[in-house]
Tab-separated table of C-alpha atoms and ligand atoms in Angstrom:
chain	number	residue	atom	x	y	z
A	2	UNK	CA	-73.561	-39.973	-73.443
A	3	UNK	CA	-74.867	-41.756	-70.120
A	4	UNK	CA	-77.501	-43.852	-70.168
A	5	UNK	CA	-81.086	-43.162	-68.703
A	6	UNK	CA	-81.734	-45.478	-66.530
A	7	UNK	CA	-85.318	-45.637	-66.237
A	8	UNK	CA	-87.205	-45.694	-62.913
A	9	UNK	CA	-88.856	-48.648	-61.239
A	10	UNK	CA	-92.244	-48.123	-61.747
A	11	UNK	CA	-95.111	-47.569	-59.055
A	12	UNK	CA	-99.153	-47.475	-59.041
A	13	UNK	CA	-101.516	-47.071	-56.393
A	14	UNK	CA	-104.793	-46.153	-56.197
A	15	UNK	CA	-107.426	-45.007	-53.227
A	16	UNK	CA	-111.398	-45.699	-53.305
A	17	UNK	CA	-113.191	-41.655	-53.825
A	18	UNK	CA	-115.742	-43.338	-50.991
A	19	UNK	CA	-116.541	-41.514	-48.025
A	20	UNK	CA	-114.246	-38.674	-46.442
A	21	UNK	CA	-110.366	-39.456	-46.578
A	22	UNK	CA	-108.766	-40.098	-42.992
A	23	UNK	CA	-105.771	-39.822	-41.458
A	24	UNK	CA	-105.512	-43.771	-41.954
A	25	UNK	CA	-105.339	-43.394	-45.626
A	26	UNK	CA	-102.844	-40.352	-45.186
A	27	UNK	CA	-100.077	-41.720	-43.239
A	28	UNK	CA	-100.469	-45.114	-44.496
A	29	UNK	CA	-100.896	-44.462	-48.892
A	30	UNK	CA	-100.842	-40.680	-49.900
A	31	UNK	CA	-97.618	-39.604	-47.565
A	32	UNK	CA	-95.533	-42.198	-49.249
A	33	UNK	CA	-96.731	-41.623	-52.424
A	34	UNK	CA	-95.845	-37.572	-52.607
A	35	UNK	CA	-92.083	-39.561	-50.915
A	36	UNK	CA	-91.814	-42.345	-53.806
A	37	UNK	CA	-92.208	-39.096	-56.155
A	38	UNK	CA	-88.303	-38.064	-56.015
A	39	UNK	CA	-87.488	-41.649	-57.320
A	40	UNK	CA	-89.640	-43.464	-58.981
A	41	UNK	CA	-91.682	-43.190	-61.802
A	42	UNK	CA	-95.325	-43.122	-60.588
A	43	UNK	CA	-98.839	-43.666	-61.851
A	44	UNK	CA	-101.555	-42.509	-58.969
A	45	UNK	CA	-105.023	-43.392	-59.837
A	46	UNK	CA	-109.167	-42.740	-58.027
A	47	UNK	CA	-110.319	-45.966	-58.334
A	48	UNK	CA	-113.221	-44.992	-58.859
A	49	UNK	CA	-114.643	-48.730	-60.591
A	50	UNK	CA	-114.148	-50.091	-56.550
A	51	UNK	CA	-116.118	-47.187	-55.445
A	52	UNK	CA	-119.445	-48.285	-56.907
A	53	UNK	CA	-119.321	-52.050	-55.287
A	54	UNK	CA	-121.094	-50.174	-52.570
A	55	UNK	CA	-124.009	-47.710	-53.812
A	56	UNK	CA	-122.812	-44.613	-54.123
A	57	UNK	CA	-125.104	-41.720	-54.618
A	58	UNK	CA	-124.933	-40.193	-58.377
A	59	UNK	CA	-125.360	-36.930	-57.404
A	60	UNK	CA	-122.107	-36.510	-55.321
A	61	UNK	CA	-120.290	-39.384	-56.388
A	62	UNK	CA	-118.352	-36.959	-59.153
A	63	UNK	CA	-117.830	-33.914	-57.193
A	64	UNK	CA	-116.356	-36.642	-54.410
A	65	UNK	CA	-114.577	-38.024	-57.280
A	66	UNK	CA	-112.908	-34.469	-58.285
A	67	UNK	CA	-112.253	-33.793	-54.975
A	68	UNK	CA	-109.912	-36.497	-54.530
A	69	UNK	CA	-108.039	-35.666	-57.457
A	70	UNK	CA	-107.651	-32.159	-55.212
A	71	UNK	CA	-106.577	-34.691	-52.125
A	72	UNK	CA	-103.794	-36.046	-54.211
A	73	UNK	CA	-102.763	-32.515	-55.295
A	74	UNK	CA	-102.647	-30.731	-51.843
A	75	UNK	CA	-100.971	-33.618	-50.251
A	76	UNK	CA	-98.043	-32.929	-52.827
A	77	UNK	CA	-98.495	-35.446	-56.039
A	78	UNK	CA	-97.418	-33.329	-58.762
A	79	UNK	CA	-98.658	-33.752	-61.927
A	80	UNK	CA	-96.040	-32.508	-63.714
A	81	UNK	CA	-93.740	-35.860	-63.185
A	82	UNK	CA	-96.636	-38.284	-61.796
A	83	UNK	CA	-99.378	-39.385	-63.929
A	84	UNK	CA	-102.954	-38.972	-62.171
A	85	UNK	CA	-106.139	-40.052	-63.264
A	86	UNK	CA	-109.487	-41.404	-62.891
A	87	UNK	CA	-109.802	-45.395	-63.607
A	88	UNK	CA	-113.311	-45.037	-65.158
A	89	UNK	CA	-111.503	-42.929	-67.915
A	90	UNK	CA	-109.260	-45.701	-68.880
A	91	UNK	CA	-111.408	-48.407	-70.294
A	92	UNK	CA	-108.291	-50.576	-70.473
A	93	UNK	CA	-108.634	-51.830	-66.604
A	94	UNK	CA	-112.239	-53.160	-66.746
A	95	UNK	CA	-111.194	-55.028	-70.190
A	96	UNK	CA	-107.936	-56.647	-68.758
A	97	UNK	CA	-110.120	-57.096	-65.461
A	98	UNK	CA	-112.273	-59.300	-67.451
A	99	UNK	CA	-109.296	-61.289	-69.069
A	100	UNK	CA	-107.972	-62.149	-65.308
A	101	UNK	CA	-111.194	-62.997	-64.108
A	102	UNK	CA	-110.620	-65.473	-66.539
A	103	UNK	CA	-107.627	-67.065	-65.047
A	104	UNK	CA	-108.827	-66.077	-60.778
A	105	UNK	CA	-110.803	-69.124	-58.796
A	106	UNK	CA	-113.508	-68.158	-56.747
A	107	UNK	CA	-111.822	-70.297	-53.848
A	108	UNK	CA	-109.072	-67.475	-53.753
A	109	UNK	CA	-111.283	-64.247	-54.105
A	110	UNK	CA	-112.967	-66.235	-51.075
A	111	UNK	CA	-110.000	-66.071	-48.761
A	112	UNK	CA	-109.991	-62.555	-49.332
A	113	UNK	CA	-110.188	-61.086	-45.546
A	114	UNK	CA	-111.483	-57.850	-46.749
A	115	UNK	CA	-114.202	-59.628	-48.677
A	116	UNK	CA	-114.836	-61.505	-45.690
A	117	UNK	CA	-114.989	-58.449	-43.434
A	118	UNK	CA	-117.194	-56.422	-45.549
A	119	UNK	CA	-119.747	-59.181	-46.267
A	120	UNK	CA	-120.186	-60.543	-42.936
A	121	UNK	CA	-123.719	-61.548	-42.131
A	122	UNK	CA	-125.469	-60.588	-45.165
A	123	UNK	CA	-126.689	-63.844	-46.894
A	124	UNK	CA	-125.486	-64.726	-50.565
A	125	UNK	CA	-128.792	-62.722	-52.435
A	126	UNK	CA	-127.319	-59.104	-51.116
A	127	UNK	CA	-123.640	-59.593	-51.784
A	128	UNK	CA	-122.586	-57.877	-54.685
A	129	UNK	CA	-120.465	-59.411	-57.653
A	130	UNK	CA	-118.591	-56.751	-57.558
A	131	UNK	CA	-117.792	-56.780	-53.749
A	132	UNK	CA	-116.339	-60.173	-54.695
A	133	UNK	CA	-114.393	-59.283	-57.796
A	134	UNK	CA	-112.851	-56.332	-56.774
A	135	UNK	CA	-109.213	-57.683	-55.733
A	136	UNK	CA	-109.578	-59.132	-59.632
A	137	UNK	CA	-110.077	-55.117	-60.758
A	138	UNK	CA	-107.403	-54.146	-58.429
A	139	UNK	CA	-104.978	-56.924	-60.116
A	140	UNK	CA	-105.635	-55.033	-63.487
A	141	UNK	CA	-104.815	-51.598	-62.177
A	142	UNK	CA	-101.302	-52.862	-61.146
A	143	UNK	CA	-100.619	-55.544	-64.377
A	144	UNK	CA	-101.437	-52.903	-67.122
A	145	UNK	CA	-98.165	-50.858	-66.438
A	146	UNK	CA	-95.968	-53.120	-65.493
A	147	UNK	CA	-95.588	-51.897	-61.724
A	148	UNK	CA	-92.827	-53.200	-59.981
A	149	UNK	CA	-94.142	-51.558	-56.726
A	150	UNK	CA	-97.563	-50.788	-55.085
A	151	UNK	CA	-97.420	-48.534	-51.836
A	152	UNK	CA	-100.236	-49.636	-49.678
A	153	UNK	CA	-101.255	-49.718	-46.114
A	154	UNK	CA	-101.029	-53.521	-44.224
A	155	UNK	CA	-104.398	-54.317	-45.440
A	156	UNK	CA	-104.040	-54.565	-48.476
A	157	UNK	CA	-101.000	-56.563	-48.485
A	158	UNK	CA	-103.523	-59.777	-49.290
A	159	UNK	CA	-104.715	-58.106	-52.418
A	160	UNK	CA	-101.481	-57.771	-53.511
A	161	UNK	CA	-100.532	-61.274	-53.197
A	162	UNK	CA	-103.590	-62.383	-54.973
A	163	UNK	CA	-101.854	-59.869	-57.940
A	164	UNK	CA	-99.031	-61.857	-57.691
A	165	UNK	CA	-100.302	-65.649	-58.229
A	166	UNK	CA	-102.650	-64.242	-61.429
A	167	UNK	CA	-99.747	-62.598	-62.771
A	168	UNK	CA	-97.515	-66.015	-61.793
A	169	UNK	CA	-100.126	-67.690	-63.229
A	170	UNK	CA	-100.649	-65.633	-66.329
A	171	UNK	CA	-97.055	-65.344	-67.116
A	172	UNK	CA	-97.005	-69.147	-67.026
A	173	UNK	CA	-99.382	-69.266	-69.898
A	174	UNK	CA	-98.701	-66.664	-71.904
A	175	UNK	CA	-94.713	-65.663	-71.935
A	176	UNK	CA	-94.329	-63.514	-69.279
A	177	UNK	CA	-97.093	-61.282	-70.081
A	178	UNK	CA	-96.835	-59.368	-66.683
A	179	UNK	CA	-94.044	-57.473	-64.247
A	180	UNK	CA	-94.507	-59.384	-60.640
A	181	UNK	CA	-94.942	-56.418	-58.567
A	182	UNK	CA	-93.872	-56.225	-55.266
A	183	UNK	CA	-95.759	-54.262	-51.962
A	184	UNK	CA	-94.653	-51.175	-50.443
A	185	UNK	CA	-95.723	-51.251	-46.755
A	186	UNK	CA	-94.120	-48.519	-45.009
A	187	UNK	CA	-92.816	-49.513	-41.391
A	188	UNK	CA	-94.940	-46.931	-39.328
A	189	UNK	CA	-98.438	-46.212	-39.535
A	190	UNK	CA	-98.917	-49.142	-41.936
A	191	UNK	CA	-102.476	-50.227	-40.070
A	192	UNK	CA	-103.928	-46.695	-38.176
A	193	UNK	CA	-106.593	-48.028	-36.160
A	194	UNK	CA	-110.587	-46.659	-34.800
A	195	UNK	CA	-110.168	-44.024	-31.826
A	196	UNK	CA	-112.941	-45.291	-30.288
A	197	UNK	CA	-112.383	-49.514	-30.999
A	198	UNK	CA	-108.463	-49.557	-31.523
A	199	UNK	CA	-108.728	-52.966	-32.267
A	200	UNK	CA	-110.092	-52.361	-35.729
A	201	UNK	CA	-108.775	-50.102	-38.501
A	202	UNK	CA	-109.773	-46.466	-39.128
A	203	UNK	CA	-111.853	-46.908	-42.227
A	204	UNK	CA	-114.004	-44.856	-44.649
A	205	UNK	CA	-117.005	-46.618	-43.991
A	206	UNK	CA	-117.171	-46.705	-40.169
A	207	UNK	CA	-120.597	-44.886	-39.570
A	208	UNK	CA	-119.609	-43.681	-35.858
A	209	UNK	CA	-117.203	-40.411	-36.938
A	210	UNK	CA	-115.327	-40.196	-33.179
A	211	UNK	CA	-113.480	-42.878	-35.053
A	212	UNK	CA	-112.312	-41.493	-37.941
A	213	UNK	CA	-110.037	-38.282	-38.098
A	214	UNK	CA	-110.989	-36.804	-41.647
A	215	UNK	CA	-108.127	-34.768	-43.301
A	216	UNK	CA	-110.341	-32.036	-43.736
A	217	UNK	CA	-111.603	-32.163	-40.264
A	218	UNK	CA	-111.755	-28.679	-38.444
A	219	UNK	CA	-109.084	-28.119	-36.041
A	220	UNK	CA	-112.171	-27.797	-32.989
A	221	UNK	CA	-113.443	-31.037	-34.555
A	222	UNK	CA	-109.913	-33.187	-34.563
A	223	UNK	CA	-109.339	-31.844	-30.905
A	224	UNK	CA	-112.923	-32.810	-29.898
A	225	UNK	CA	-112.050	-36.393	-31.320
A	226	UNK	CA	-108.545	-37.025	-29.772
A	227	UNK	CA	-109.930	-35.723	-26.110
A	228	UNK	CA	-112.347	-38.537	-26.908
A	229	UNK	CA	-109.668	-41.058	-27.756
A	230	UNK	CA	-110.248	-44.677	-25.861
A	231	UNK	CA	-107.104	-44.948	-24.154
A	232	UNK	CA	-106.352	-47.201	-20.540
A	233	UNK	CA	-105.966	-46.484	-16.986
A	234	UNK	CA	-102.431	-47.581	-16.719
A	235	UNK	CA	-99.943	-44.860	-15.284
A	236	UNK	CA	-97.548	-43.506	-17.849
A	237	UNK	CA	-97.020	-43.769	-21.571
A	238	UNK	CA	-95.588	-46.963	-22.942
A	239	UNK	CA	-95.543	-48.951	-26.716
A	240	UNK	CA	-97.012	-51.931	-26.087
A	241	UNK	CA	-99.635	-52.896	-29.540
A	242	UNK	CA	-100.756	-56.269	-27.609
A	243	UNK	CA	-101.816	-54.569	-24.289
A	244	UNK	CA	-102.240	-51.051	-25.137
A	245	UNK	CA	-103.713	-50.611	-28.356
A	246	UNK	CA	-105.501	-46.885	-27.831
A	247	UNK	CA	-102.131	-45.689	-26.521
A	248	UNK	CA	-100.219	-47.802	-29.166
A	249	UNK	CA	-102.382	-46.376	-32.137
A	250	UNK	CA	-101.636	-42.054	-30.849
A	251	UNK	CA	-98.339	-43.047	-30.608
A	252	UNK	CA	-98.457	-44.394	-33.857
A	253	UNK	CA	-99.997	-41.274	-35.573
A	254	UNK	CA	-97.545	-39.110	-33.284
A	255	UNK	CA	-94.673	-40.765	-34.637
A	256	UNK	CA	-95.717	-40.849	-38.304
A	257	UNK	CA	-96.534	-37.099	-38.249
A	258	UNK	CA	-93.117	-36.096	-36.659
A	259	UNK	CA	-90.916	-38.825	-38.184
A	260	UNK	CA	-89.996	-40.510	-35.323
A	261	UNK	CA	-90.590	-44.218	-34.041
A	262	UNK	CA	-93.806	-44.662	-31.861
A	263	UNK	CA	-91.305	-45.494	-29.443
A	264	UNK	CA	-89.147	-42.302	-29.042
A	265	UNK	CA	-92.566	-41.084	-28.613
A	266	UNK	CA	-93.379	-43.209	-25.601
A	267	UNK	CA	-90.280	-42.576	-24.123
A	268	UNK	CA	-89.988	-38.802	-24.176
A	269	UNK	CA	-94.428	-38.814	-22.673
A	270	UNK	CA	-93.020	-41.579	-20.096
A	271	UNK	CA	-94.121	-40.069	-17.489
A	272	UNK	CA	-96.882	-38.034	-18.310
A	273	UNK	CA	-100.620	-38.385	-18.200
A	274	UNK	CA	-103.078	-39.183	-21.207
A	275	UNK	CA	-104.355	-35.818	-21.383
A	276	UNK	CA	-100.519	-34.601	-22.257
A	277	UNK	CA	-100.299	-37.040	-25.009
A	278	UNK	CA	-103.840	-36.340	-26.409
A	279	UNK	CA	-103.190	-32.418	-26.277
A	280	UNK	CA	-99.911	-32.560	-28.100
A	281	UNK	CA	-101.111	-34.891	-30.177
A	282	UNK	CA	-104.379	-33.085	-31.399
A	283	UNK	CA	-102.335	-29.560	-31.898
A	284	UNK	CA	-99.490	-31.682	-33.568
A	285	UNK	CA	-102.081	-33.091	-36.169
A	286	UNK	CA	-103.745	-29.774	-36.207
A	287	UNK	CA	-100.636	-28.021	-37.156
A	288	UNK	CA	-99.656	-30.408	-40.269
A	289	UNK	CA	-102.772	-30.704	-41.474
A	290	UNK	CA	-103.061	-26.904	-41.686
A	291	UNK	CA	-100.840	-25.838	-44.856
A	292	UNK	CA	-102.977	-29.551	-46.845
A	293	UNK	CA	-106.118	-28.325	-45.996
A	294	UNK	CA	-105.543	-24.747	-46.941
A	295	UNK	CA	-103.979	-25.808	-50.391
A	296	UNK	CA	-106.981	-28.428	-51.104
A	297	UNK	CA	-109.490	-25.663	-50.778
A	298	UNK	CA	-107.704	-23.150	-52.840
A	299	UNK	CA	-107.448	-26.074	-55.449
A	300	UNK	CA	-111.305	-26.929	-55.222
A	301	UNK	CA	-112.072	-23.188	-56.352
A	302	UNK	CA	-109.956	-24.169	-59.909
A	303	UNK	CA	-112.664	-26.693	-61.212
A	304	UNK	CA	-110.945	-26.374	-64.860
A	305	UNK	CA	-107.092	-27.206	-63.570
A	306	UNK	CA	-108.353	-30.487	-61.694
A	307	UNK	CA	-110.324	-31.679	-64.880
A	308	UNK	CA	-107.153	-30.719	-66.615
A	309	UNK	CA	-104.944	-32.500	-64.733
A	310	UNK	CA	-107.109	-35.741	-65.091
A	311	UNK	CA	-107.479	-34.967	-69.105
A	312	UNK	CA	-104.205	-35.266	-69.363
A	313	UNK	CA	-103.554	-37.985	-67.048
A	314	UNK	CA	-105.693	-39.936	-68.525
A	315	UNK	CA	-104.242	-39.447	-72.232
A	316	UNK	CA	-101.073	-40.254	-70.377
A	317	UNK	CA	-102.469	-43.241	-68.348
A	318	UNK	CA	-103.789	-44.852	-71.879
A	319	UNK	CA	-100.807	-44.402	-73.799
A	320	UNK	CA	-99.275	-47.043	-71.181
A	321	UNK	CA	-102.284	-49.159	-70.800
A	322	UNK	CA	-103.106	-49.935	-73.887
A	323	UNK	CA	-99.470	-52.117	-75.136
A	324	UNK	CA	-99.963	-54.437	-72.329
A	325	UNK	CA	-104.122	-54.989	-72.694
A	326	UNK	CA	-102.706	-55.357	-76.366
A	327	UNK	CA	-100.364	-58.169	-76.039
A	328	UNK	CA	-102.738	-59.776	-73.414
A	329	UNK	CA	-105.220	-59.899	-76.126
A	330	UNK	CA	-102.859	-61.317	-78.652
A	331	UNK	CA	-100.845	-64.122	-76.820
A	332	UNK	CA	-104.627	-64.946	-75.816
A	333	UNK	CA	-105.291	-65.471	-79.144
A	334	UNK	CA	-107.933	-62.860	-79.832
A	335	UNK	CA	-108.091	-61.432	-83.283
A	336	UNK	CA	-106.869	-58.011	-82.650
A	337	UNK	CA	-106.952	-54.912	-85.360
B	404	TYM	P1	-108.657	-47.855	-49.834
B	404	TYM	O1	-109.323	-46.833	-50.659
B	404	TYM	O2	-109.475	-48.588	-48.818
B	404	TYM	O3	-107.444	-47.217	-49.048
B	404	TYM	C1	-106.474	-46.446	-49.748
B	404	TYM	C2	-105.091	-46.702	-49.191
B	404	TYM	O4	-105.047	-46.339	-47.811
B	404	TYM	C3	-104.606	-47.436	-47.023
B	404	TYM	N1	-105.352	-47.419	-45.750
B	404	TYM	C4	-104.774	-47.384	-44.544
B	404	TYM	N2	-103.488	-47.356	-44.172
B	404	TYM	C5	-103.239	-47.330	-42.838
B	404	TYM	N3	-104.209	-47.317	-41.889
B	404	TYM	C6	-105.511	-47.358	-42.225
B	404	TYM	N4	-106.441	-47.343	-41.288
B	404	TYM	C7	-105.844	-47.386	-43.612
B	404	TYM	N5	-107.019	-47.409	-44.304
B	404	TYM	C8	-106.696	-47.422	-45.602
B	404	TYM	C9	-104.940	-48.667	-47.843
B	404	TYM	O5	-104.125	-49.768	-47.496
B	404	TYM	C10	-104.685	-48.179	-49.243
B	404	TYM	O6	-103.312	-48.256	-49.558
B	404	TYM	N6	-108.275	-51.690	-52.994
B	404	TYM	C11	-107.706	-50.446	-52.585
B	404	TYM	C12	-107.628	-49.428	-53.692
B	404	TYM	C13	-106.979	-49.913	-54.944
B	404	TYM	C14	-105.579	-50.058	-55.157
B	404	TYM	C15	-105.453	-50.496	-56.507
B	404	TYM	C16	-104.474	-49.876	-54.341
B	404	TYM	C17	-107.597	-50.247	-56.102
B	404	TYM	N7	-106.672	-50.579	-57.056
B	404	TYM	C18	-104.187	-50.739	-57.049
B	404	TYM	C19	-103.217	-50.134	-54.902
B	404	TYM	C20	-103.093	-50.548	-56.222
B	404	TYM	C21	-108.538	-49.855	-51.474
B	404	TYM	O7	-109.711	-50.134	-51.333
B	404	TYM	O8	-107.897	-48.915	-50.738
């Protein structure tokens, strides 16, 4: 009889905060639904991160559900990937504590997202758990024994951090931990602000001509494109450094169609801005379409998504709980 050979495993996760953008979608959840076919995957709301920022309690778990219908409509299926909420798996915050344990507070300092998200508020209004978080993200990976995380570029520091506690762990207690590796795709890795291409399109940005939500209407994503910040050069060209509005719809115009930002370019060579922004907002338009259709039809079956997460989370235990286990017992704890 031939042998199984089992599949390299991957988990990733994305914070239910805000709306989802098409940041998150062409740099996480496309490549996810991709990995599907050959890896065995574990796809989690991390919802724990969520709440280092207030979030409101009276939306926070209909935002929560809804992501679950994000994953679905974008094409996880829960039939062969495991999907679940983290705050149902108690096993994360407890091995979160036991690697908090072995993290310094020099390295969580490094952290550039930490950096970014705290700057100029003074020590008495950062969170704890603004500063711990990479610490909660290093359980979610460690407790199944990824070997690969699919993420976009920024959180390719996080992941490193994962790395030296697991290192670091393994050191101490016989290779307690899988050393996982990243998964940055090569395009659309870092989708950047319409309106200030030199930042990142992010959940949080309060000014919404920056952001274009998945669930955006089509009048709306148009609207937002025509609005693009581009330059005044003549003709389309690739060129990140110099160009970064132009850079960043090429970027999303490639990712969308498969192609390289610079096939793009070359075929919009010589045509105007208002070409490329017009293709580009009926191009997004068009995919986005048959997602946003199937997330709405999904959002009207409350007791399938709360399914699917019962059962992911059964699933998503049954893993956890063998490594919090031996983490517990090469630590020494007394464990029933
Ligand atoms: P989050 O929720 O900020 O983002 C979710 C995923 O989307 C990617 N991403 C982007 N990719 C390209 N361009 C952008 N503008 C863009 N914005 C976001 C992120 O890189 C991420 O892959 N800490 C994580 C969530 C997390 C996690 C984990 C991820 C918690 N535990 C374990 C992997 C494994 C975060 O805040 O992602």
């Amino acid at each position: 009889m031939a042998e199984q050979v089992q599949k390299p495993i991957i988990f990733s996760g994305i914070q239910p905060s805000g709306q989802m953008h098409l940041g998150v979608f062409l740099g996480a959840l496309r490549n996810w639904v991709r990995l599907q076919e050959t890896h065995d995957c574990i796809y989690c709301v991390v919802d724990l991160h969520a709440v280092t920022v207030r979030q409101d309690p009276a939306d926070f778990a209909a935002r929560c559900l809804s992501f679950v219908a994000l994953y679905l409509a974008a094409g996880i299926d829960p039939r062969t990937s495991t999907i679940f909420l983290q705050s149902q798996v108690s096993a994360h915050a407890e091995l979160a504590w036991l690697l908090n344990c072995h993290a310094y507070m020099g390295e969580l300092s490094r952290m550039t997202q930490f950096k970014e998200k705290t700057e100029g508020k003074g020590e008495k209004s950062i969170g704890v758990g603004i500063f711990d978080y990479p610490v909660l993200m290093a359980a979610d990976i460690l407790l199944y024994q990824t070997n690969l995380v699919p993420v976009g570029a920024d959180q390719k520091q996080h992941l490193e951090l994962t790395r030296d506690i697991a290192v670091r762990m393994n050191n101490l207690y016989a290779d307690l931990f899988v050393v996982p590796e990243p998964y940055i795709a090569p395009v659309a890795a870092r989708v950047m602000s319409l309106q200030e291409p030199a930042k990142k399109m992010s959940k949080s940005d309060a000014n919404m001509n920056n952001v274009i939500g998945v669930l955006d209407e089509p009048d709306i994503i148009r609207r937002k494109i025509r609005k693009a910040v581009m330059d005044s050069t003549v003709g389309i060209t690739y060129e990140p450094e110099t160009r970064p509005g132009v850079a960043n719809l090429l970027t999303i115009f490639g990712a969308l169609c498969d192609e390289t930002p610079q096939t793009v370019a070359a075929r919009y060579e010589n045509s105007g801005n208002a070409a490329l922004k017009n293709d580009l907002a009926e191009l997004v338009v068009e995919k986005l379409a048959p997602f946003q259709t199937r997330y709405h039809d999904l959002m009207t079956d409350r007791a399938y998504l709360l399914d699917v997460l019962h059962q992911g989370a059964e699933a998503a235990r049954q893993r956890a709980v063998p490594t919090l286990r031996a983490a517990y017992t090469r630590m020494g704890f007394l464990v029933p």
